[in-house]
Coordinates of C-alpha atoms in Angstrom, one line a residue:
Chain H
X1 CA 108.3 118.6 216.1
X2 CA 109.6 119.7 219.7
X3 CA 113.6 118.6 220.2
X4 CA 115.7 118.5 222.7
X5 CA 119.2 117.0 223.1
X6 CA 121.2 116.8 225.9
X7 CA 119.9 120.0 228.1
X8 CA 121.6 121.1 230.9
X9 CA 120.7 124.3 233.3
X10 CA 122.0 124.7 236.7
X11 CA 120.7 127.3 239.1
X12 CA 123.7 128.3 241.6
X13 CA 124.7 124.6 242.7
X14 CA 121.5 123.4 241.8
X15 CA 122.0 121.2 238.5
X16 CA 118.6 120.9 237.5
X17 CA 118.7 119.6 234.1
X18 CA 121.6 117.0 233.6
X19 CA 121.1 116.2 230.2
X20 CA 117.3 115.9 229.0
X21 CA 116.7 114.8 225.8
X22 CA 113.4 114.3 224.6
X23 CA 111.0 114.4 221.2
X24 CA 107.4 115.5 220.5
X25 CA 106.0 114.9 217.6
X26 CA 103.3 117.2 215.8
X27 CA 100.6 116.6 216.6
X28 CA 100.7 115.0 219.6
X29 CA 100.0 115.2 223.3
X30 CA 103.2 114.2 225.6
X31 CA 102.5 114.7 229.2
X32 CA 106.1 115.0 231.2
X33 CA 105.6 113.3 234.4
X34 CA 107.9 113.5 237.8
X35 CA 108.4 114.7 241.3
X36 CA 108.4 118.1 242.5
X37 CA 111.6 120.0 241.9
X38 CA 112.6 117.5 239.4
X39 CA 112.9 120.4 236.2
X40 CA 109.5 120.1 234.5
X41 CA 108.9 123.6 235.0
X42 CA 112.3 124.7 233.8
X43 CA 112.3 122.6 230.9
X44 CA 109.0 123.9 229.3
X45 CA 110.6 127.8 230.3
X46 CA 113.8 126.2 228.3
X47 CA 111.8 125.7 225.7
X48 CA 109.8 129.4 225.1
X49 CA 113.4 131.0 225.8
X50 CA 111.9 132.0 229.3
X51 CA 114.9 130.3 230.6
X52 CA 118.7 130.0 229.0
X53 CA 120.1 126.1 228.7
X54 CA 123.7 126.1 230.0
X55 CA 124.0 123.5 227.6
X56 CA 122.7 121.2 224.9
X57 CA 120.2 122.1 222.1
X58 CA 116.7 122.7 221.8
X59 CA 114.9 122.6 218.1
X60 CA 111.2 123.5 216.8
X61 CA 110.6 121.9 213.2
X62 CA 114.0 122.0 213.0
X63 CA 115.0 125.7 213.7
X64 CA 117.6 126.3 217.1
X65 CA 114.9 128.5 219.3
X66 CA 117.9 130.1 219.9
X67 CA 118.1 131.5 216.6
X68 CA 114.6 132.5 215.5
X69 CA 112.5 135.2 215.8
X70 CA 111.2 136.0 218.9
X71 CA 107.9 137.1 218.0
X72 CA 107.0 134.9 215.2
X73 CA 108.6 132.1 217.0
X74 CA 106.0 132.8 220.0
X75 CA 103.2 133.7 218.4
X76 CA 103.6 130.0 217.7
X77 CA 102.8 128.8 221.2
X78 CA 99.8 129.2 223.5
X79 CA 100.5 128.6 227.7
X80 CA 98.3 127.7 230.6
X81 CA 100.6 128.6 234.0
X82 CA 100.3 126.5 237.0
X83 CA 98.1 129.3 239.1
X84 CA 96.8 130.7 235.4
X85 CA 99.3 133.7 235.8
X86 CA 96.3 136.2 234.8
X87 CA 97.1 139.7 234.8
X88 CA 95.0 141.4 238.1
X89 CA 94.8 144.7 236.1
X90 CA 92.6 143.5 233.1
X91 CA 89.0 142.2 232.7
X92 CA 89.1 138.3 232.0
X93 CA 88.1 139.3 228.0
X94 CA 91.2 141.5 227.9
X95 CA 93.0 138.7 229.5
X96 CA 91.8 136.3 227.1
X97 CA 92.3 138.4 223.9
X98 CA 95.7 140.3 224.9
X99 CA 97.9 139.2 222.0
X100 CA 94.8 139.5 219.8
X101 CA 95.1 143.5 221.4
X102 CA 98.6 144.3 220.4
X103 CA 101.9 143.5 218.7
X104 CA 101.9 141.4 215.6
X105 CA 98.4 139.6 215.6
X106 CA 96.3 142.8 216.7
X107 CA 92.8 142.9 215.9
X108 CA 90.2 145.8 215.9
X109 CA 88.8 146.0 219.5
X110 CA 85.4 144.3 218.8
X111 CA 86.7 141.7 216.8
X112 CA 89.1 140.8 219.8
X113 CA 86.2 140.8 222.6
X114 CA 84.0 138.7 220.2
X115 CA 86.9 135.9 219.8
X116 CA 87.7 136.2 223.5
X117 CA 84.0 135.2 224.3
X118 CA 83.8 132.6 221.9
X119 CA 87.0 131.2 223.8
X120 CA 85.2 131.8 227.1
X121 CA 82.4 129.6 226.2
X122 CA 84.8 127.3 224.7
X123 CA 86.0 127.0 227.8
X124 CA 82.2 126.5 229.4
X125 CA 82.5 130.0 230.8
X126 CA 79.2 132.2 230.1
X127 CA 80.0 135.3 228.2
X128 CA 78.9 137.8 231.3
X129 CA 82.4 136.9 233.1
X130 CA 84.1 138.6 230.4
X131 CA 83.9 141.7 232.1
X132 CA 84.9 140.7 235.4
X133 CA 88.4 140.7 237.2
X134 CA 90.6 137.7 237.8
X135 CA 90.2 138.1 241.8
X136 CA 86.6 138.1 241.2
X137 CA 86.6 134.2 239.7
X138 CA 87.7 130.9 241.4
X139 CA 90.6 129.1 240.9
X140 CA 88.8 126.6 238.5
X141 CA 87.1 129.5 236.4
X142 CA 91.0 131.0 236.8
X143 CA 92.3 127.8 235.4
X144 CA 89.7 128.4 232.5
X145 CA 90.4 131.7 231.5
X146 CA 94.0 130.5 231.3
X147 CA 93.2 127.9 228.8
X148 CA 91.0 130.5 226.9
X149 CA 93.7 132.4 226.7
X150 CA 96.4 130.0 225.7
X151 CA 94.3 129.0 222.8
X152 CA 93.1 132.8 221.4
X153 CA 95.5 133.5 219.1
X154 CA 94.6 129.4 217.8
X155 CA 98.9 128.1 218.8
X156 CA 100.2 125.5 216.5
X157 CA 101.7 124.1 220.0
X158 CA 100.5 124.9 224.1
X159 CA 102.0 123.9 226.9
X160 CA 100.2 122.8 230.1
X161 CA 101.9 123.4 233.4
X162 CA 100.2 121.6 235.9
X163 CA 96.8 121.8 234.6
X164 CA 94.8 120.6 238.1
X165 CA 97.1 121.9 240.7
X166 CA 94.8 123.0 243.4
X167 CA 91.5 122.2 242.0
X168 CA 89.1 119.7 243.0
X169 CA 88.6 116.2 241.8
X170 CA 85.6 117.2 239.3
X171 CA 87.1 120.8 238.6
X172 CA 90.6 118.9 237.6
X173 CA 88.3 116.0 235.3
X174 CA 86.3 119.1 233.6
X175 CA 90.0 120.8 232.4
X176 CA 91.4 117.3 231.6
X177 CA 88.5 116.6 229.4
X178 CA 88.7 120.4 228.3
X179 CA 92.3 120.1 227.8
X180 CA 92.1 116.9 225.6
X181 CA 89.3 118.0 223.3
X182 CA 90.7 121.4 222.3
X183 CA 94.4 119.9 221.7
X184 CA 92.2 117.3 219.6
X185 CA 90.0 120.0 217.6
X186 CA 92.7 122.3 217.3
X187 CA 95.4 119.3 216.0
X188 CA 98.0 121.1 217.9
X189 CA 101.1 119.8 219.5
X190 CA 101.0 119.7 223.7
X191 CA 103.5 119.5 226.0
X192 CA 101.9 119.1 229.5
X193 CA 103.6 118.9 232.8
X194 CA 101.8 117.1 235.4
X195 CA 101.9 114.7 238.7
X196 CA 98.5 114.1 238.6
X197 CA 97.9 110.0 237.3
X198 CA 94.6 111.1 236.4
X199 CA 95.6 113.7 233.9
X200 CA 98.1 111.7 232.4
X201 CA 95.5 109.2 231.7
X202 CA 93.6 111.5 230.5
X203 CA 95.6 114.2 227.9
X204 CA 98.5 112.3 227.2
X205 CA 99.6 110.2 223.8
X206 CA 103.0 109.9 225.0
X207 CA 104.4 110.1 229.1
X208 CA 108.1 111.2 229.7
X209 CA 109.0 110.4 232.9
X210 CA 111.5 113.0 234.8
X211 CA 113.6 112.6 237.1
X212 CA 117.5 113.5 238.1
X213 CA 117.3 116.0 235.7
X214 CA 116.8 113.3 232.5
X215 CA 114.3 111.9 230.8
X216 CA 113.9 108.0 232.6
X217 CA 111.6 107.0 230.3
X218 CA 109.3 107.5 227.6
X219 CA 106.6 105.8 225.3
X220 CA 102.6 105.9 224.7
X221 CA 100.5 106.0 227.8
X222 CA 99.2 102.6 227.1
X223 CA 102.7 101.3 227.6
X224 CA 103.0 103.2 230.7
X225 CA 101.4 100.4 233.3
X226 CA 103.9 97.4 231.7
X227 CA 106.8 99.6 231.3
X228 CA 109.2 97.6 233.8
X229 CA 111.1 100.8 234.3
X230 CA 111.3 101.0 238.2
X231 CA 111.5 105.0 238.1
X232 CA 108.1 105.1 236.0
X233 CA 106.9 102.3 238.1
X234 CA 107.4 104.0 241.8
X235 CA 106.2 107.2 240.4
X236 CA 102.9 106.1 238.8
X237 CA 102.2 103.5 242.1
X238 CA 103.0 106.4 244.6
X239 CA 105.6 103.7 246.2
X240 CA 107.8 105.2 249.0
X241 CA 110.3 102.5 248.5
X242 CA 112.1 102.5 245.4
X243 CA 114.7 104.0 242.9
X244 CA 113.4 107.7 243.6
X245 CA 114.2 108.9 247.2
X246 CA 110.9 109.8 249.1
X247 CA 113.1 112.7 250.7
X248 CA 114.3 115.0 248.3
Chain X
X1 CA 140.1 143.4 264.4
X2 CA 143.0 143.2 261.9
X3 CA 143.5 145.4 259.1
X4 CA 142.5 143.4 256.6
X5 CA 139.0 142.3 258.2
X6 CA 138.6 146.1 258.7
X7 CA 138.8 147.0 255.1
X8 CA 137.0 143.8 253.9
X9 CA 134.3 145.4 256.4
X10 CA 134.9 148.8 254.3
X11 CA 135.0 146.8 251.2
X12 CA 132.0 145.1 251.0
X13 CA 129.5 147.5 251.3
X14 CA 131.0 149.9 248.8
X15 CA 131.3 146.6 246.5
X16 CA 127.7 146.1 247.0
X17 CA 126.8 149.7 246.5
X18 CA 128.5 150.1 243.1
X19 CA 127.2 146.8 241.9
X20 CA 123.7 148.5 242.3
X21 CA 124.4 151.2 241.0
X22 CA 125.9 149.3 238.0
X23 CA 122.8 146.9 237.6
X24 CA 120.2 150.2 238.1
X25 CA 122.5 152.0 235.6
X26 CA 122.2 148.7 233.1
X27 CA 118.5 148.7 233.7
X28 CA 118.0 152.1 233.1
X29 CA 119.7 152.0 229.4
X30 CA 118.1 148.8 228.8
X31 CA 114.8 150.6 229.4
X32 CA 115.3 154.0 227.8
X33 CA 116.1 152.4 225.3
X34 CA 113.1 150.9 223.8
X35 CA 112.0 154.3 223.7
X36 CA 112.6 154.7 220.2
X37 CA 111.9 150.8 219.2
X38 CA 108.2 149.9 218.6
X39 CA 105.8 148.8 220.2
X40 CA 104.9 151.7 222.3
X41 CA 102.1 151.0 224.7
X42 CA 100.7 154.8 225.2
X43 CA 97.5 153.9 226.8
X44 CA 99.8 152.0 229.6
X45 CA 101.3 155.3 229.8
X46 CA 98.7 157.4 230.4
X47 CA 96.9 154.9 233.4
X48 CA 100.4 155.4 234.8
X49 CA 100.3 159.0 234.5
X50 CA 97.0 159.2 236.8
X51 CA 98.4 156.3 239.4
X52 CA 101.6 158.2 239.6
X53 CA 100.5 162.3 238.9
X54 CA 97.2 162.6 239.9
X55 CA 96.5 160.1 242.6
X56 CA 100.1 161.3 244.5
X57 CA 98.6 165.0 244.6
X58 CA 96.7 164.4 247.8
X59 CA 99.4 163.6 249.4
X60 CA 102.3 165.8 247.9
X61 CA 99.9 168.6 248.4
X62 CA 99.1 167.9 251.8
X63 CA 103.0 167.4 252.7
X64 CA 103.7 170.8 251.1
X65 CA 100.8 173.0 252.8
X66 CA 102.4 172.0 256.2
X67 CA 105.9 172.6 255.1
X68 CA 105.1 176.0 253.7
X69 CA 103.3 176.4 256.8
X70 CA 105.9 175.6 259.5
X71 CA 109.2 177.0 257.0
X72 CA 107.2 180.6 257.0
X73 CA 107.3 179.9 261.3
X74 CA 110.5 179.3 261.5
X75 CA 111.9 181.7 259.3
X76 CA 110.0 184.3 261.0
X77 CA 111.5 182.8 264.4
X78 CA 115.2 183.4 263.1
X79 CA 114.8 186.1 261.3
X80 CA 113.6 188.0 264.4
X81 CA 116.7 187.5 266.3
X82 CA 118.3 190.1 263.9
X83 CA 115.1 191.7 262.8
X84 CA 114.5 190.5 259.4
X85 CA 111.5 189.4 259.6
X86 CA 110.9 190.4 256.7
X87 CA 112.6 188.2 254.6
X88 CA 109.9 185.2 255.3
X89 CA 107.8 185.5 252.1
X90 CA 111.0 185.3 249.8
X91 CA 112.7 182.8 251.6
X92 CA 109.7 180.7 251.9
X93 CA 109.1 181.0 248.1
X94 CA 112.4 180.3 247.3
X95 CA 113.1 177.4 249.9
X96 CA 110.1 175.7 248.3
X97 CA 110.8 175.8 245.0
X98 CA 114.3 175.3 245.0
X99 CA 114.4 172.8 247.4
X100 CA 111.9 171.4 250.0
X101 CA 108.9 171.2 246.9
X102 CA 111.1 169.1 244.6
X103 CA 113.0 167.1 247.6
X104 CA 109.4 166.7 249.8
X105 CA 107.6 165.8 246.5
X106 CA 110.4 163.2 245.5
X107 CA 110.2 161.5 248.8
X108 CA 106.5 161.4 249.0
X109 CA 106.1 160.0 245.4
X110 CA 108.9 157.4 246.3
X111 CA 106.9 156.1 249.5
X112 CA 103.5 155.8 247.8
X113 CA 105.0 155.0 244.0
X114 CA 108.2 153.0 244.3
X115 CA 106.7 151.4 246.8
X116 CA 103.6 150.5 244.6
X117 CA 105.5 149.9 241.5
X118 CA 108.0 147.2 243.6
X119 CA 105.0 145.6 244.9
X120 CA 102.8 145.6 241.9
X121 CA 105.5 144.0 239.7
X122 CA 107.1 141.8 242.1
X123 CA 103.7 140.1 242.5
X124 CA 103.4 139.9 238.6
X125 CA 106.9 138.2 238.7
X126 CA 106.1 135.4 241.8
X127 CA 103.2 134.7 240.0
X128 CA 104.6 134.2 236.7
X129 CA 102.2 136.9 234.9
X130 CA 105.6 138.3 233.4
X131 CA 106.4 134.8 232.0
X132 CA 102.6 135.1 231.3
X133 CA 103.4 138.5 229.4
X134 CA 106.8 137.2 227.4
X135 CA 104.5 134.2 226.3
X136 CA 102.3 136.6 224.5
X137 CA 105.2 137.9 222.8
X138 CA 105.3 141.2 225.1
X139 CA 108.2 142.8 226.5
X140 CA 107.7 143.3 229.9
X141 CA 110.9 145.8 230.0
X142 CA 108.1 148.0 227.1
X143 CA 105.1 147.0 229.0
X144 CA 105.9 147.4 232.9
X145 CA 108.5 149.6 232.9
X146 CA 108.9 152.5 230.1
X147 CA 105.3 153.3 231.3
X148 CA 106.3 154.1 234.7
X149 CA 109.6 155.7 233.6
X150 CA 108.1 157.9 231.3
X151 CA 105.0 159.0 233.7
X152 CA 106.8 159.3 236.5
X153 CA 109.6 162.0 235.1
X154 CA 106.5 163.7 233.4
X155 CA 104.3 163.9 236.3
X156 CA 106.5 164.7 239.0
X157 CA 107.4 167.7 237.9
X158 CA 104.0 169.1 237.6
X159 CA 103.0 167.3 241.2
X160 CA 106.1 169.6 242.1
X161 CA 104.9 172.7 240.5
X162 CA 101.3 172.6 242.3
X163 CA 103.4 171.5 245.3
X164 CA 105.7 174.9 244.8
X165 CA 101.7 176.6 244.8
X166 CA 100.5 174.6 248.0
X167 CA 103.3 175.7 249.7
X168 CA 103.7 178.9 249.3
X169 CA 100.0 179.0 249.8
X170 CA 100.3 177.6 253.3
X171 CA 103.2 180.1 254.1
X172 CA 101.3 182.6 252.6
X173 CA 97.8 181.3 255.0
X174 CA 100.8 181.5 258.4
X175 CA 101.9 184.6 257.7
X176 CA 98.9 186.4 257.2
X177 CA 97.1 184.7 260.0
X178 CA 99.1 183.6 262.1
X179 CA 102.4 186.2 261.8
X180 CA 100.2 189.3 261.1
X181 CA 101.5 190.2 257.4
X182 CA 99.5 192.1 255.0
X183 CA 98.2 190.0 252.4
X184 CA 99.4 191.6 249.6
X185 CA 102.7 192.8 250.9
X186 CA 103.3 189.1 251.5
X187 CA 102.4 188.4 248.1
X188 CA 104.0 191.2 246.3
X189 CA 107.7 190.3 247.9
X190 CA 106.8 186.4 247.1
X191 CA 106.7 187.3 243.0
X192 CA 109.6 190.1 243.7
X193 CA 112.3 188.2 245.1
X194 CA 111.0 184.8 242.5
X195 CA 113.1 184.0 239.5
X196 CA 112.1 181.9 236.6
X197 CA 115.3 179.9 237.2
X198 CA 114.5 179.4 241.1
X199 CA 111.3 177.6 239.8
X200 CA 112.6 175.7 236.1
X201 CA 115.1 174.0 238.5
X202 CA 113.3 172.4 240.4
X203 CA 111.1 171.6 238.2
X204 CA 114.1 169.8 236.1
X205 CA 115.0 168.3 240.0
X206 CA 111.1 167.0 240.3
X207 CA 111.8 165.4 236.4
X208 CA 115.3 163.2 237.8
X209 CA 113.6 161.9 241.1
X210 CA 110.3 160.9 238.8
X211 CA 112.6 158.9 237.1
X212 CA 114.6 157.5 240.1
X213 CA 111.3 156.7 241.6
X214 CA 109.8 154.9 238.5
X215 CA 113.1 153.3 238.2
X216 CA 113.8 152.6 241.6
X217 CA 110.3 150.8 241.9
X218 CA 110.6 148.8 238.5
X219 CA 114.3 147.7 239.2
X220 CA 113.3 146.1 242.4
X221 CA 109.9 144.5 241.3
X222 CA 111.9 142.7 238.6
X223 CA 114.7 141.5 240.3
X224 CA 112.6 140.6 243.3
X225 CA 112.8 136.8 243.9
X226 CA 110.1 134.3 244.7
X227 CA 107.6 134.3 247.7
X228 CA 105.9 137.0 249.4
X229 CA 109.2 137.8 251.6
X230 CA 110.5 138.7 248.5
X231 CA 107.8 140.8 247.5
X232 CA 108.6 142.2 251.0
X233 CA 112.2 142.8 250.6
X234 CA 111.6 144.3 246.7
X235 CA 109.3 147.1 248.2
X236 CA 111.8 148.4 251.6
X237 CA 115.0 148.2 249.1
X238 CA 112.8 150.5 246.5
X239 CA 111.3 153.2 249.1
X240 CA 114.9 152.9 250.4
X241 CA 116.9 153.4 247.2
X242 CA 114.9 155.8 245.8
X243 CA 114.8 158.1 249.1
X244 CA 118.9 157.7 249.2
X245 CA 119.2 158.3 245.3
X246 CA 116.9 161.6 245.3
X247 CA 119.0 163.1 248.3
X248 CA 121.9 162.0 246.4
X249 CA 120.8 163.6 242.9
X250 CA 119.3 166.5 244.7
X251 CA 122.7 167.5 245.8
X252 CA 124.7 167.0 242.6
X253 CA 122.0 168.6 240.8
X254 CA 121.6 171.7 243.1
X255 CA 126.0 171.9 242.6
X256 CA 125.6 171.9 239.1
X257 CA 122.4 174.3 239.0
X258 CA 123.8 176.9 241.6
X259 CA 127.0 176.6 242.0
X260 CA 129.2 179.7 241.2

């Protein structure tokens, strides 16, 4: 289980966390929903120790992620960046398989390449772009490779940040539907961060609802349409008028 | 303008300088220092080596064959006003290897390296491929940046030895051609008036500006802050650090080598 209690961070003047508090349970698939510049972003990076809470406490299965060990503690978690955050320099396999090519969960070369295209095709990616570049593929194939590689090293939990920013309508359903059934196969916890309704819809078991820097609300998605909050309500209506200012 | 607005005019700047040089000095310790904690990431190391050593020799060579070239002409030029001329094939030798190789070599590794490495790893850091590399439990201080550092201060001081050749090469090609020296007479006063010292130096002065370089470039790269102006700003402050730090380490280095 994923923890947090009472998170702060501020960047210069910029308080963007004012307290989040917020639970994931194992298992499960919690989408974190909320305008742009509201802290998703930093609150996943909180999480991973990418990024150091001014205040409050964050806990995995009960352990401060302050406290444990780094590399065990990562090796724990898979993530898909928002532009997919490949690395220009390697071929998509090496991409794929890079924590399967060094540090703690190193394989023998072969073995690496073979699990890397068994994630490509996971993915619906043929095995022949294994040996091309990132700059070579489209941002949906990008978006692909990303989730290949999140999943390699088989993470206990994986974060999503903004899954089907910037792809099409049918690109963004085929990584929802991809997103869903790995997280399902896999049993693994998943944090996603997301505006898109139609993600939410379809990845999420649970919706958090961001904004101000807290958590507003949060239940399953099927409460999500009767909530009565009027944060959760504006947000998931695309209402200019309400609670959250449409000029931010 | 008071006196206190002119020495908060004073005061900044110098505030601002030794603040860098604080936070390069930090960086630098924070990444020599995973030298001797594992992981190491040799191959990283060696595609370093050939970006940094052997794809700079072009241009290091290129920049020294000229400079040989027009130092023998202008040593010849003053040397004939009181009719020692010659003194051109020693003094060209030893200018270059004491000073213009490992200087002219510095400064032409910082404009196609720091610039490179500022670029290369400020891109990685807008795009979030060094969150990317964190994620999968890699160091990007052991994985971006001890490379470079220890490439760069091993191959510029062999970029700065051929350099030393090149140069006196193209001193060797003006004086004999163009300033009608014998050939070997020009050669024989080059390996005379040489000592072993006169070249070890700067090849020890070629090993600090690798390092400044390599440092330079990754200090900027992953302080550099988000957007493509930042990229921007990451790769002029590198070039320009690095260019100010060589001449600066070039001089205290040439006091502590030579002086009496």
């Amino acid at each position: 289980m994923i923890r947090l209690d009472d998170v702060h961070k501020s960047f210069g003047p910029n308080r963007v966390l004012r307290g989040a508090t917020l639970e994931v349970a194992r298992g499960t698939s919690t989408v974190i929903i909320g305008g742009s510049g509201t802290g998703k972003s930093v609150m996943l990076k909180c999480i991973l120790g990418l990024v150091t809470p001014d205040r409050g406490t964050i806990e995995v299965d009960g352990t401060d992620v302050t406290q444990a060990p780094r590399d065990a503690f990562l090796a724990r978690f898979g993530m898909l960046f928002q532009g997919g955050a490949l690395f220009d320099s390697l071929p998509v396999w090496q991409n794929v398989a890079f924590r399967l090519l060094r540090g703690s969960l190193k394989r023998p070369k072969a073995e690496a390449r073979e699990i890397a295209i068994e994630k490509l095709r996971r993915v619906g990616l043929k095995p022949e772009m294994a040996d091309l570049f990132p700059s070579e593929l489209s941002g949906g194939m990008q978006k692909r490779v990303g989730l290949a590689r999140a999943i390699a090293a088989e993470p206990e939990i994986i974060f999503f940040d903004e899954p089907t920013t910037g792809l099409d309508p049918i690109m963004a359903g085929v990584i929802n539907a991809l997103i869903r059934e790995i997280v399902t196969e896999m049993g693994a916890t998943a944090l996603t961060i997301t505006h898109d309704m139609s993600s939410v819809r379809a990845i999420a078991d649970n919706v958090a609802m961001l904004h101000d820097g807290t958590i507003k609300w949060t239940g399953p998605v099927a409460r999500m349409d009767h909530s009565g909050d009027p944060y959760l309500d504006q947000f998931i209506h695309g209402r200019a008028e309400g609670p959250i200012e449409a000029v931010r | 303008m008071s006196p206190i607005r002119a020495l908060a005019a004073i005061g900044r700047p110098v505030i601002a300088g030794l603040r860098l040089v604080g936070a390069l000095t930090i960086f630098a310790a924070q990444a020599v220092s995973h030298l001797v904690r594992p992981p190491f990431y040799p191959r990283e190391t060696l595609i370093q080596l050939v970006q940094i050593g052997w794809l700079s020799l072009p241009v290091v060579g290129l920049t020294a064959l000229f400079t040989g070239g027009a130092l023998a002409l202008q040593i010849y030029a003053g040397g004939s006003r009181f009719s020692a001329e010659a003194v051109v094939p020693s003094i060209v030798a030893i200018g270059m290897v004491r000073e213009l190789g490992p200087v002219l070599g510095g400064l032409m590794v910082a404009a196609r390296v720091a610039s490179s490495i500022a670029a290369e790893i400020g891109t990685m850091k807008v795009t979030e491929q060094i969150d990317a590399l964190v994620t999968l439990s890699t160091n990007p201080m052991k994985y971006l940046t001890l490379p470079r550092l220890i490439a760069a201060t091993l191959a510029v001081p062999v970029l700065v030895g051929v350099g030393d050749a090149i140069g006196i090469a193209g001193g060797w090609a003006v004086g004999v051609w163009r300033l009608d020296f014998n050939s070997a007479t020009y050669l024989k006063n080059t390996v005379d008036f040489l000592e072993t010292w006169d070249v070890v130096s700067g090849l020890w002065k070629g090993a600090a500006f690798g390092f400044i370089v390599a440092l330079a470039g990754c200090f900027y790269g992953m302080t550099s802050s988000r957007g493509a102006q930042g990229v921007g700003r990451a790769t002029k402050s590198a070039v320009v650090t690095a260019s100010v730090l060589i001449f600066a380490a070039n001089y205290i280095l040439t006091e502590t080598f030579f002086s009496a």
